[in-house]
Short mmCIF file of C-alpha atoms and ligand atoms in Angstrom, two decimals:
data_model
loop_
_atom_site.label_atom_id
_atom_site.label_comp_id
_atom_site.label_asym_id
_atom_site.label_seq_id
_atom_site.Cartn_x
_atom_site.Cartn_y
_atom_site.Cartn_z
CA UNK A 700 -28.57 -35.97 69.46
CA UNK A 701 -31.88 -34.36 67.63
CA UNK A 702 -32.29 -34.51 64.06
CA UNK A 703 -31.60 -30.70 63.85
CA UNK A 704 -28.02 -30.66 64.95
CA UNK A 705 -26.98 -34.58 63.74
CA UNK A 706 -23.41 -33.63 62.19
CA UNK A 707 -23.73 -37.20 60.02
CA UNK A 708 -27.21 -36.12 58.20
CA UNK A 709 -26.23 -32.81 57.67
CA UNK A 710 -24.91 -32.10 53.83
CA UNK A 711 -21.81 -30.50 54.03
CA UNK A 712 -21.66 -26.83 53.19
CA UNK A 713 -21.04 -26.61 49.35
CA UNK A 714 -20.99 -24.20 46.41
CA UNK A 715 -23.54 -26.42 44.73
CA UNK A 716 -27.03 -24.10 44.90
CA UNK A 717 -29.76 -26.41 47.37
CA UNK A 718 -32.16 -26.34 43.70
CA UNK A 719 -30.20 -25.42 40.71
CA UNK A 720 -32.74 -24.00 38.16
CA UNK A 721 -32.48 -26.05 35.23
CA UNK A 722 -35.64 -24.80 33.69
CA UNK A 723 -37.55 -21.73 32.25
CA UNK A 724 -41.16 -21.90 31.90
CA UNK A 725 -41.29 -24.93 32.19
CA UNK A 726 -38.79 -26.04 29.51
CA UNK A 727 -34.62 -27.33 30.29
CA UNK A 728 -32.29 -24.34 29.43
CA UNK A 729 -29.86 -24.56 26.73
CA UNK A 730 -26.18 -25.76 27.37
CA UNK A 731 -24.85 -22.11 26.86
CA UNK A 732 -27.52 -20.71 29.18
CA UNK A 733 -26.30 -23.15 32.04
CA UNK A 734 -22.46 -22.46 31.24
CA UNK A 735 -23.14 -18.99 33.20
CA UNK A 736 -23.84 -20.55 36.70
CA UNK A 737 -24.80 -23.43 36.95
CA UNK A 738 -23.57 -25.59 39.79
CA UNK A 739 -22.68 -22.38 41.85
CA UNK A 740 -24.31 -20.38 44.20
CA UNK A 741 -22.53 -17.27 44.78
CA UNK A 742 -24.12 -16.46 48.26
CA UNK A 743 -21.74 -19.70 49.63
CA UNK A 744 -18.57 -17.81 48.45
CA UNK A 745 -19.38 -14.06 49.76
CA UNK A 746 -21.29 -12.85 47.03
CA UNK A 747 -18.57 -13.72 44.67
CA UNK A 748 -20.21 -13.31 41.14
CA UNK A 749 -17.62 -16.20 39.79
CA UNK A 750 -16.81 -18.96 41.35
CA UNK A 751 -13.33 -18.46 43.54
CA UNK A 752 -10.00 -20.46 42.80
CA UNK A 753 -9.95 -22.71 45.74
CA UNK A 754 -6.65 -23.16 46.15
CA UNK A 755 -6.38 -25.58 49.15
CA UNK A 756 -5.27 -29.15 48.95
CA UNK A 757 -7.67 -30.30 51.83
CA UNK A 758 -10.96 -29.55 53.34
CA UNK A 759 -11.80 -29.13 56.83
CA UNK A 760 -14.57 -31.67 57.96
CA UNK A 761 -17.60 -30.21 60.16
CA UNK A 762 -17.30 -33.16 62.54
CA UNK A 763 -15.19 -36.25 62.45
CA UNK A 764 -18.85 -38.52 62.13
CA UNK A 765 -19.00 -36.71 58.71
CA UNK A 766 -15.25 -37.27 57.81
CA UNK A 767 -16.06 -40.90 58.40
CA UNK A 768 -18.95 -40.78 55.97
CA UNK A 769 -17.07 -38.60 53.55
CA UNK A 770 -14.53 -41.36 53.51
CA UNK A 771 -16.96 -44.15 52.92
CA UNK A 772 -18.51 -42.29 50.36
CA UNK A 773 -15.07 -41.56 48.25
CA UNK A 774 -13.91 -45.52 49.44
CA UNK A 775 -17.01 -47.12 47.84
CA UNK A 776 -17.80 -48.86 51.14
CA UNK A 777 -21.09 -46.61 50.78
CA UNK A 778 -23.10 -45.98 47.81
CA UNK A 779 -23.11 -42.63 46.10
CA UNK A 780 -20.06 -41.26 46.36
CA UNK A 781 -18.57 -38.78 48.13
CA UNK A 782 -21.11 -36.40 49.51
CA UNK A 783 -18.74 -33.65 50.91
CA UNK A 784 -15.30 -31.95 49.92
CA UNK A 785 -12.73 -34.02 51.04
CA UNK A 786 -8.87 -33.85 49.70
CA UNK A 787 -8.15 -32.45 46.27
CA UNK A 788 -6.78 -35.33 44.70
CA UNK A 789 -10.19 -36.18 45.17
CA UNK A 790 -12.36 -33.73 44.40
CA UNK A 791 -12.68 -29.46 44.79
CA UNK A 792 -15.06 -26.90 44.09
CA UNK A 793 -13.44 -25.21 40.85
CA UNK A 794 -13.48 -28.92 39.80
CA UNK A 795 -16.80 -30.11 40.38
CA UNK A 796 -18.29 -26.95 39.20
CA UNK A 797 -16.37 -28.07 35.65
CA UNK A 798 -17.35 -32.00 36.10
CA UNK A 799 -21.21 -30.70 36.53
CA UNK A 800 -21.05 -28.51 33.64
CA UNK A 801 -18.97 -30.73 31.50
CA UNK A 802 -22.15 -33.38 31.97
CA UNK A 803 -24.65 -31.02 30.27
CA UNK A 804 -23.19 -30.65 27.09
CA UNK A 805 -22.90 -34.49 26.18
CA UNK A 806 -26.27 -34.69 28.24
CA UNK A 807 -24.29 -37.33 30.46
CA UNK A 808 -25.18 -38.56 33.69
CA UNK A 809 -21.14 -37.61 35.21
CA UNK A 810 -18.25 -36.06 34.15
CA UNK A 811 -14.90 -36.32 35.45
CA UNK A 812 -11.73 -33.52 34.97
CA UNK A 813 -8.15 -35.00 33.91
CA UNK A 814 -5.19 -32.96 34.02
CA UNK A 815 -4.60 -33.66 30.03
CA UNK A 816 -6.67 -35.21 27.62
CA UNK A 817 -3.81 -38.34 27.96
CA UNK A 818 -4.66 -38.94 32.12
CA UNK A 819 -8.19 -39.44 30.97
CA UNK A 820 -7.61 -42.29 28.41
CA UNK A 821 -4.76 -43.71 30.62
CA UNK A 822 -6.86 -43.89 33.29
CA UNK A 823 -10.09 -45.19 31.36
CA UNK A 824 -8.40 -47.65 29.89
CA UNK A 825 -6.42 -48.68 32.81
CA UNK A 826 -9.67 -49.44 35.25
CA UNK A 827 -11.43 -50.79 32.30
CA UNK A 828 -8.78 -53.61 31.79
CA UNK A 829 -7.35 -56.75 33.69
CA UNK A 830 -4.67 -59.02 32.32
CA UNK A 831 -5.79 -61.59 29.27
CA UNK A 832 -8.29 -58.59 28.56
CA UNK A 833 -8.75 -57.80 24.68
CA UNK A 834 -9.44 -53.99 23.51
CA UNK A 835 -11.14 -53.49 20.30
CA UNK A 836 -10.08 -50.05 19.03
CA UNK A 837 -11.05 -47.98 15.88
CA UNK A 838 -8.37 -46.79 13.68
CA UNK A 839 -6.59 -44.58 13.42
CA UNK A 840 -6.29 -43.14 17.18
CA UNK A 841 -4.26 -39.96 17.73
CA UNK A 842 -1.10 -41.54 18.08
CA UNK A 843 -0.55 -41.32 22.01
CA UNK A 844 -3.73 -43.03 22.11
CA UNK A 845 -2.55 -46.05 19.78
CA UNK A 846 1.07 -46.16 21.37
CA UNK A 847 -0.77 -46.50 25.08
CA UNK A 848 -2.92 -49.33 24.15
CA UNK A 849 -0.37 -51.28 21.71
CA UNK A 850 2.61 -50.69 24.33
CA UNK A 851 1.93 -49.94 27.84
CA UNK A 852 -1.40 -51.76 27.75
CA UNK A 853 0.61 -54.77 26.69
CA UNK A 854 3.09 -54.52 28.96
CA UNK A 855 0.04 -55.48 31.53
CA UNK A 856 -1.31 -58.10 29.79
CA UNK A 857 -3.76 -56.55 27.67
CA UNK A 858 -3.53 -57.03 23.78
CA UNK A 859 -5.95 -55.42 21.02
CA UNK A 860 -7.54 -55.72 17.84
CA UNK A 861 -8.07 -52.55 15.60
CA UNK A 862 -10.83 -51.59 13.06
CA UNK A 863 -10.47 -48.61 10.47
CA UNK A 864 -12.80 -46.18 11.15
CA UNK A 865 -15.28 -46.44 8.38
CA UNK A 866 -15.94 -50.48 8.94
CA UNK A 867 -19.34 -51.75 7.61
CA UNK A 868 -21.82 -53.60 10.14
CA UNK A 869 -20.60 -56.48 8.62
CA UNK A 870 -16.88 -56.07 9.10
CA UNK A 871 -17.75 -55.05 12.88
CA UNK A 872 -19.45 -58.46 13.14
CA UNK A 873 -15.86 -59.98 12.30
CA UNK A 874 -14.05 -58.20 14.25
CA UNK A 875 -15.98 -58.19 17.35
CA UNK A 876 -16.19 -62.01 16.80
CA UNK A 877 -12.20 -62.09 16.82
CA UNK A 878 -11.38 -60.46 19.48
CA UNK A 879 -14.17 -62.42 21.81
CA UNK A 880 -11.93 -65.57 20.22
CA UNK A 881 -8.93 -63.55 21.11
CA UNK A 882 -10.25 -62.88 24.90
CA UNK A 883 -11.07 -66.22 25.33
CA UNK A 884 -7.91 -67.88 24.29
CA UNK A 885 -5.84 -65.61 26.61
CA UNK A 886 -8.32 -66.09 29.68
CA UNK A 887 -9.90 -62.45 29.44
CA UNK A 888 -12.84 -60.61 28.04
CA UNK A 889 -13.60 -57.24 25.98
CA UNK A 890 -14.02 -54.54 28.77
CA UNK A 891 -13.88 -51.81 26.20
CA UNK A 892 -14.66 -50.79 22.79
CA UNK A 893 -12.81 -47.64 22.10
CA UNK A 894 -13.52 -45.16 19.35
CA UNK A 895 -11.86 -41.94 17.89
CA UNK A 896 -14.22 -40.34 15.66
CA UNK A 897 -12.89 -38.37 13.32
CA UNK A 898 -9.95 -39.82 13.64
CA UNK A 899 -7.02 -37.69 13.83
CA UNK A 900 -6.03 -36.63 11.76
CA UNK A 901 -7.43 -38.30 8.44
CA UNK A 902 -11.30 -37.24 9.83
CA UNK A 903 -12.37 -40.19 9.12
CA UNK A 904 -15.52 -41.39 10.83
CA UNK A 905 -16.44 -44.44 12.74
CA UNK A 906 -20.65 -45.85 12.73
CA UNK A 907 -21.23 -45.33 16.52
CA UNK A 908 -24.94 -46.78 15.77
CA UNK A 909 -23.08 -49.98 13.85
CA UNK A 910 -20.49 -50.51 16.59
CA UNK A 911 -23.47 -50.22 19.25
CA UNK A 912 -25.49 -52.89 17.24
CA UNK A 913 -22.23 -55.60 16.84
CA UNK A 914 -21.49 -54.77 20.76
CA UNK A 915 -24.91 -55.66 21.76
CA UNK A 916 -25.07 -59.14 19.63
CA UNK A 917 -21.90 -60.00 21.01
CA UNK A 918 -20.66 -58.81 23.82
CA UNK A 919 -22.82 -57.80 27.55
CA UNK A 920 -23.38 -54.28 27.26
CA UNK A 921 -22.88 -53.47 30.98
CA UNK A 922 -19.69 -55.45 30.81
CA UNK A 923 -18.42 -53.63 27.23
CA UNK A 924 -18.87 -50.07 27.34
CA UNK A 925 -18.34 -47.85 24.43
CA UNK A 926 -16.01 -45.45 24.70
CA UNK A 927 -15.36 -42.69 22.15
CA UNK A 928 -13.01 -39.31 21.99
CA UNK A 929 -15.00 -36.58 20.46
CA UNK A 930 -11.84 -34.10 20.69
CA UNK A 931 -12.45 -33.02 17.24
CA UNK A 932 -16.63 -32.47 16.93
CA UNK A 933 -17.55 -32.12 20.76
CA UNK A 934 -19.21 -30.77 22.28
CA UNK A 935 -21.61 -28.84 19.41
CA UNK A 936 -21.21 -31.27 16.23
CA UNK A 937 -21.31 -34.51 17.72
CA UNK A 938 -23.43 -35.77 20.76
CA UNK A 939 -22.21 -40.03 20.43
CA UNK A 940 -23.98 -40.86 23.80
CA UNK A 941 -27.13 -39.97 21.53
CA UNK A 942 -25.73 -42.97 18.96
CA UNK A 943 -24.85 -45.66 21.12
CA UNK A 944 -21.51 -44.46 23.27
CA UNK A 945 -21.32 -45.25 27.22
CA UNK A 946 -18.36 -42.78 27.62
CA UNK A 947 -17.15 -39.47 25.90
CA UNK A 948 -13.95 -38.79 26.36
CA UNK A 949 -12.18 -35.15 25.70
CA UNK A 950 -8.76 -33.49 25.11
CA UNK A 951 -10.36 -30.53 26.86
CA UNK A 952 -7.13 -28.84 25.45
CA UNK A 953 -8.74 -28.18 22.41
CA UNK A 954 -12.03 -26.93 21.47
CA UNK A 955 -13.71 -26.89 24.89
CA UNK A 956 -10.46 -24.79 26.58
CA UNK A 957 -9.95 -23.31 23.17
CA UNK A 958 -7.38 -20.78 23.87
CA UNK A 959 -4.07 -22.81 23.43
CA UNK A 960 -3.37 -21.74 26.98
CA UNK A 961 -4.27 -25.22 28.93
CA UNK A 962 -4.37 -28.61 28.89
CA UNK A 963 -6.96 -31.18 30.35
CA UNK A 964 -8.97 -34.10 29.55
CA UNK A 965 -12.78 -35.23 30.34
CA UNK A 966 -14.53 -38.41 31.00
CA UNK A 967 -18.30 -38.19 30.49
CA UNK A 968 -21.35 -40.68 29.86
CA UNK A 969 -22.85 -43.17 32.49
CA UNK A 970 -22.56 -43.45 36.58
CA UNK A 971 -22.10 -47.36 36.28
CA UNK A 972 -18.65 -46.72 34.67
CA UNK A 973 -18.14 -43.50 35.57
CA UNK A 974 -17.40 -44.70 39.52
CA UNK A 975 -14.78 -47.26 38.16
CA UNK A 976 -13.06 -43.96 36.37
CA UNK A 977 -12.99 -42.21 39.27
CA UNK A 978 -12.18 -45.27 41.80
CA UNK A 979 -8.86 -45.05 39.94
CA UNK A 980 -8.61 -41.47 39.71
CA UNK A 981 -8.27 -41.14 43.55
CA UNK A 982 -5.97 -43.59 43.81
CA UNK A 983 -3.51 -42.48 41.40
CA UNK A 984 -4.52 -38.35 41.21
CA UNK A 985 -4.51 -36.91 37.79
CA UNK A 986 -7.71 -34.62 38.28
CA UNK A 987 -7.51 -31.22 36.82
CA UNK A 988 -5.90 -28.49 39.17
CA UNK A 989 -8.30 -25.42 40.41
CA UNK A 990 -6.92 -22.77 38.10
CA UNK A 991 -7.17 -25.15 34.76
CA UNK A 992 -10.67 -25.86 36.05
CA UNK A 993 -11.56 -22.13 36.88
CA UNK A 994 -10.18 -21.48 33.36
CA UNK A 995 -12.36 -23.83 31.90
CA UNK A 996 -15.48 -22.80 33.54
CA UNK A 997 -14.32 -19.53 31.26
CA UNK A 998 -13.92 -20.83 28.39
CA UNK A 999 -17.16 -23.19 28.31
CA UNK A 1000 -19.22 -19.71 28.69
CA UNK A 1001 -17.76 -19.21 24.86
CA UNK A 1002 -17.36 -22.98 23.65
CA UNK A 1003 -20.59 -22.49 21.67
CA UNK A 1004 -19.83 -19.07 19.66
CA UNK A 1005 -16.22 -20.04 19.54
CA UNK A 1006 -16.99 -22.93 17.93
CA UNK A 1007 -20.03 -21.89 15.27
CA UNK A 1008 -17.53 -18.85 14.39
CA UNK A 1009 -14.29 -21.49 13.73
CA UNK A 1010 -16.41 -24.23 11.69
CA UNK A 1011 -18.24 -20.89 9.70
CA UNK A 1012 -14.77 -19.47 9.19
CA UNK A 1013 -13.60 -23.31 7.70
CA UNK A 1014 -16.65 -23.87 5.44
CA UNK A 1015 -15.04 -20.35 3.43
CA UNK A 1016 -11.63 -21.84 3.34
CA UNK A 1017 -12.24 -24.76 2.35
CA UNK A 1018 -14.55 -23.34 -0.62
CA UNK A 1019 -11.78 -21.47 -1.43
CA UNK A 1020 -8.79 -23.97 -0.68
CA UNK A 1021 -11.19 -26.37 -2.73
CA UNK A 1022 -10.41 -25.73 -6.55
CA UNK A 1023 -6.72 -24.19 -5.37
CA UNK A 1024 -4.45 -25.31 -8.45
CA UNK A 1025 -1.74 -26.07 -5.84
CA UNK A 1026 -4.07 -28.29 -3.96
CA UNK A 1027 -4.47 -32.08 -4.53
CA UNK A 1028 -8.02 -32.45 -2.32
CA UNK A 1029 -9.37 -31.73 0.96
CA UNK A 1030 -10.30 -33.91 3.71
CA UNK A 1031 -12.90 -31.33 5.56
CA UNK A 1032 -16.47 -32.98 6.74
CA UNK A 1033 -18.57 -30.62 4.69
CA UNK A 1034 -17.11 -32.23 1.34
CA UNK A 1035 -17.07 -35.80 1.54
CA UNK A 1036 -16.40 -37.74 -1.37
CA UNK A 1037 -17.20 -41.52 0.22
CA UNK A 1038 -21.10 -42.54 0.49
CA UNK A 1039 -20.48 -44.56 3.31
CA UNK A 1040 -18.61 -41.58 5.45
CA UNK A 1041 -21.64 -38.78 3.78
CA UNK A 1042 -23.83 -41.89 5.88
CA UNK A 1043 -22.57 -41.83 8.81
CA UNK A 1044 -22.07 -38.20 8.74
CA UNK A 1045 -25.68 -37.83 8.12
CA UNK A 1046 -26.74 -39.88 10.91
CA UNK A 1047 -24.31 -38.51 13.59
CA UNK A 1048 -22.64 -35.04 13.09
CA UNK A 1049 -24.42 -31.56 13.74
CA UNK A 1050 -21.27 -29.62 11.71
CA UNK A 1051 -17.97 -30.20 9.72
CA UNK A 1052 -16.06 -28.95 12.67
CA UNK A 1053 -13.05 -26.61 11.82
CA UNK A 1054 -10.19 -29.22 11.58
CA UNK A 1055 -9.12 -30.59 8.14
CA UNK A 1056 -6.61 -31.90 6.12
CA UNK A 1057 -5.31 -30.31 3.13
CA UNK A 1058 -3.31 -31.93 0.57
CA UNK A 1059 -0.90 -29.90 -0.67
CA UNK A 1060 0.24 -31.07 -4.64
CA UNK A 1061 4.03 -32.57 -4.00
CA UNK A 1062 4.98 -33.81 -1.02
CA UNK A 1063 7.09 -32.93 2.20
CA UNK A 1064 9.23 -30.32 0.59
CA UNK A 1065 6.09 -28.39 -1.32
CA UNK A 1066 4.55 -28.61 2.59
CA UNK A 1067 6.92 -27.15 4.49
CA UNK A 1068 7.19 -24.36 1.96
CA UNK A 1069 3.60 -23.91 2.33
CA UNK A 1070 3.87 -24.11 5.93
CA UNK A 1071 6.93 -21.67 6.57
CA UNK A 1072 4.84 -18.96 4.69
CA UNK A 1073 1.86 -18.69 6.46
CA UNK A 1074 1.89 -15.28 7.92
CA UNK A 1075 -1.44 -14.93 10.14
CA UNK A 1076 -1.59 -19.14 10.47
CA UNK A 1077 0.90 -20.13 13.11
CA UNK A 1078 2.84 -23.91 12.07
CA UNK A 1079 2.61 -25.30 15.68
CA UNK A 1080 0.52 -28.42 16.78
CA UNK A 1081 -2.74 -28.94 18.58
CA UNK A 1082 -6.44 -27.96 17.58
CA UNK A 1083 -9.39 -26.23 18.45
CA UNK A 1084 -7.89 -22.94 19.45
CA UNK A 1085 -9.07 -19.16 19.16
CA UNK A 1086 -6.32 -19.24 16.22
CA UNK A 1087 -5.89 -20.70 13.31
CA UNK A 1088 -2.85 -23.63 13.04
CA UNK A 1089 -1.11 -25.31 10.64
CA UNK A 1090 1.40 -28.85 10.86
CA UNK A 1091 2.55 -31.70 8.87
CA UNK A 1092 1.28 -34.59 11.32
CA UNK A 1093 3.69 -37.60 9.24
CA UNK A 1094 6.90 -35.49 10.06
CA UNK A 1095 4.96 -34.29 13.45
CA UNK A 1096 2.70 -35.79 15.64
CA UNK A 1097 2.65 -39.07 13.93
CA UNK A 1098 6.67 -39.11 13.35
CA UNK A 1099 6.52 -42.16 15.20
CA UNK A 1100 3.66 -43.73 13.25
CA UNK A 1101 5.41 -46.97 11.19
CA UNK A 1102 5.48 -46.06 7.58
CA UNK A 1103 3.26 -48.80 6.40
CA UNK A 1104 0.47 -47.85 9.12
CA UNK A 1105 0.82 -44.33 7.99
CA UNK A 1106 0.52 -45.33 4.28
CA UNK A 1107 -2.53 -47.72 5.16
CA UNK A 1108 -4.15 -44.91 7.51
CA UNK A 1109 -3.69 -42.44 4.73
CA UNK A 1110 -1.34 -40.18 6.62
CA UNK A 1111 1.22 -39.36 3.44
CA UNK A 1112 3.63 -36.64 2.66
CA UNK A 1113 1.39 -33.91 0.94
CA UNK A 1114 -1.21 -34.18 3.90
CA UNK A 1115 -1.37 -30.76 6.28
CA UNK A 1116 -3.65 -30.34 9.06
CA UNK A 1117 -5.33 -27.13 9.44
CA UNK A 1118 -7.37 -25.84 12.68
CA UNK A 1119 -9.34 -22.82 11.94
CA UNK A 1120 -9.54 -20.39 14.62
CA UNK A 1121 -11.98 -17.16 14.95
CA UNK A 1122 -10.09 -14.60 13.04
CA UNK A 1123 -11.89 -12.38 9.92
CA UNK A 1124 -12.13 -15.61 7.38
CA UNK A 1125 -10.62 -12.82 4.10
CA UNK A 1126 -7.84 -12.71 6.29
CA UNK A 1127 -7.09 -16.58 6.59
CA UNK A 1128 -7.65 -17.05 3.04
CA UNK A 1129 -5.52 -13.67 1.75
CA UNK A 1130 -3.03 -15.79 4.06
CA UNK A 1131 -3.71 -19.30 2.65
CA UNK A 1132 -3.41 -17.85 -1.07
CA UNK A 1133 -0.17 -16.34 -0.31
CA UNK A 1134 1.40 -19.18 1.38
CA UNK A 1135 0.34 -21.64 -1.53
CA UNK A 1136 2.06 -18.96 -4.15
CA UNK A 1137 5.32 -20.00 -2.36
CA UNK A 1138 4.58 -23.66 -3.17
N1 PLP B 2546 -7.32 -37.15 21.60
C1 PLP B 2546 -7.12 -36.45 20.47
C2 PLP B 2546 -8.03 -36.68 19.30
C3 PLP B 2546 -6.08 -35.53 20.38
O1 PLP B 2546 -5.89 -34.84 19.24
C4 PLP B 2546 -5.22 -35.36 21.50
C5 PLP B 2546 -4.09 -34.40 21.45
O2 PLP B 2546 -3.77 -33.87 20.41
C6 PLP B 2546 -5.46 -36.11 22.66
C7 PLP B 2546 -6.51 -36.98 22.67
C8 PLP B 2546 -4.59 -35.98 23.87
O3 PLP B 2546 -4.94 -34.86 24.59
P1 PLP B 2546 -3.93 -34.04 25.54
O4 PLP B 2546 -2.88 -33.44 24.67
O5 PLP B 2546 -4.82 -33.04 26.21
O6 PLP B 2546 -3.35 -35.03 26.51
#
């Protein structure tokens, strides 16, 4: 067999182009430059200007020597992965398109594609942990994220110890110093420091640089990655693999699909625990499907303008919203009261973001009121769409938060959570004025 026609050494035929252009005269292109193509080469798909929907659920191997490697490659018995397209639990164009793209905005080394933002922490967490394991976790986590660690996580052995989100260096230091006690008592170790910064959905922030600094005194950094979801500030205000994070993880539901029309989940950051992520991920499925991914790919061509236009759009309505006589305070990242959270802001955010809490002067009753009037604000759950939304979270999303962890997390009565879409900013705040008249 001659070089030319060896079946094993030949790359599979792929979308991927055989030298993606990165550059332009002699500097990297911007994210939103790349969104358009990169990772595609339209001549492998007949011209096709946008990528296809590949809907197939396997791939047909040029030669069974090359389904062997494949195999080895997606098995681990080989370094480096897979190296062709294989079976789409595994991986598919539409979806590696997405993973490749995904990577440049958090500048990670991999991304992986969840079918919700829930598969990808499940799944993190899962291959991260072994029985008599400890995870240290900021607080407060949206509360799917809190329930899986404190109940199914538990239910395999795995227990946890929780920080709030603003903790000093010197609180860090204690608690990281606990739970090592913690791990060592029950026979396990820290695999995994998660974060949620800003937490949903009080917005408070967690020190990625002070977390980073207590992980590395006490704990083996490749054995203790930092994970962090960045649902609320990624990928334009916040960049945390810049301030100390391993792994980013997304509700790609929000911001980056941003049309309230899908839901998905990332994993991005570095290779090293990237494979485990995805070692699990085959086993169990849970990648995205090719139209979510193909709808993606659509919406990360607008991420960036979507995004500048929501957070410009919330800076007016919170100015406004600000001095409201029916309106107790604000809990928006461009007005923070606390030094320590204007510090850490400083040192790791790029932009308020667009989601906020508004404290309404009452409580439940004065909310809903609020809430049932909005005309061009739909009440309805979620984030980061093309429209604005409005809910109550402690009647809502964190209904099944205990009372006394909502009252210490600061998730009362008279809190609403706004997401400001891209609609003309007079008109959300013509609709905010008339709804708090009704209050
Ligand atoms: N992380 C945060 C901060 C969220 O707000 C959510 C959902 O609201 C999730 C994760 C879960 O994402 P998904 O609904 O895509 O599973």
């Amino acid at each position: 067999m001659t070089d030319a026609i060896d079946p094993v050494d030949q790359p599979t035929p792929r979308r991927k182009p055989k030298e993606p252009i990165t550059t332009i005269n002699g500097r990297p292109m911007k994210p939103s430059t790349l969104m358009m193509g990169h990772g595609y080469d339209p001549v492998l798909s007949e011209g096709s200007l946008k990528a296809p929907i590949f809907l197939t659920s396997t791939f047909a191997f040029e030669s069974a020597a090359a389904g062997k490697r494949h195999f080895e490659g997606i098995t681990g018995k080989r370094e480096g992965g897979a190296e062709g397209l294989v079976y789409s639990r595994f991986n598919a164009p539409n979806q590696e398109i997405l993973e490749d793209r995904l990577a440049i905005w958090d500048g990670a080394e991999e991304a992986l594609s969840f079918s919700s933002g829930m598969t990808a922490i499940a799944i993190l967490m899962l291959a991260a942990c072994k029985a008599g394991d400890v995870i240290v976790h900021s607080g407060p986590l949206y509360a799917a994220s809190e329930g899986f660690v404190a109940k199914i996580m538990a239910k395999y052995g795995v227990t946890y110890v929780d920080f709030p989100a603003g903790a000093t260096p010197e609180e860090l230091d204690i608690v990281l110093a606990k739970a090592k006690a913690q791990a060592e008592e029950q026979g396990g170790e820290v695999p995994l420091i998660y974060l949620e910064s800003p937490a949903n959905p009080t917005n408070a922030l967690v020190d990625v640089e002070a977390v980073k600094a207590a992980r590395d005194k006490h704990f083996d950094p490749a054995r203790c990655p930092i994970a962090i979801d960045n649902t609320f500030l990624g990928p334009l205000w916040s960049r945390p693999l810049e301030h100390g994070a391993d792994l980013v993880v997304y509700s790609l539901t929000k911001y980056v699909g941003g049309h309230s029309d899908l839901v998905a989940g990332s994993v991005s950051g570095k290779k090293r625990f990237i494979d485990a992520i995805r070692a699990l991920r085959n086993t169990m499925g849970g990648i995205t499907d090719p139209n979510t991914a193909w709808m993606l790919l659509r919406s990360l061509e607008t991420v960036e303008l979507r995004m500048e236009r929501a957070g410009q759009n919330a800076e007016k309505v919170c100015a406004f919203l600000k001095n409201h006589p029916k309106v107790d305070g604000l809990g928006y990242l461009g007005m923070i009261k606390d030094p320590r959270q204007q510090d850490i802001y400083d040192r790791h955010c790029l932009g308020a973001g667009s989601t906020f809490s508004v404290f309404i002067k009452g409580g439940e009753a004065e909310c809903f009121r609020f809430l049932d009037a909005l005309k061009v604000a739909k009440l309805a759950v979620s984030l980061g769409g093309t429209e604005t939304l409005a809910s109550h979270p402690a009647s809502m999303t964190h209904l099944s938060v205990p009372d006394e962890r909502k009252a210490a997390l600061g998730i009362t009565d008279n809190l609403v959570r706004v997401s400001i879409g891209i609609e003309d900013p007079d008109d959300l705040i013509a609709d905010f004025d008339q709804a708090l008249a009704k209050v």
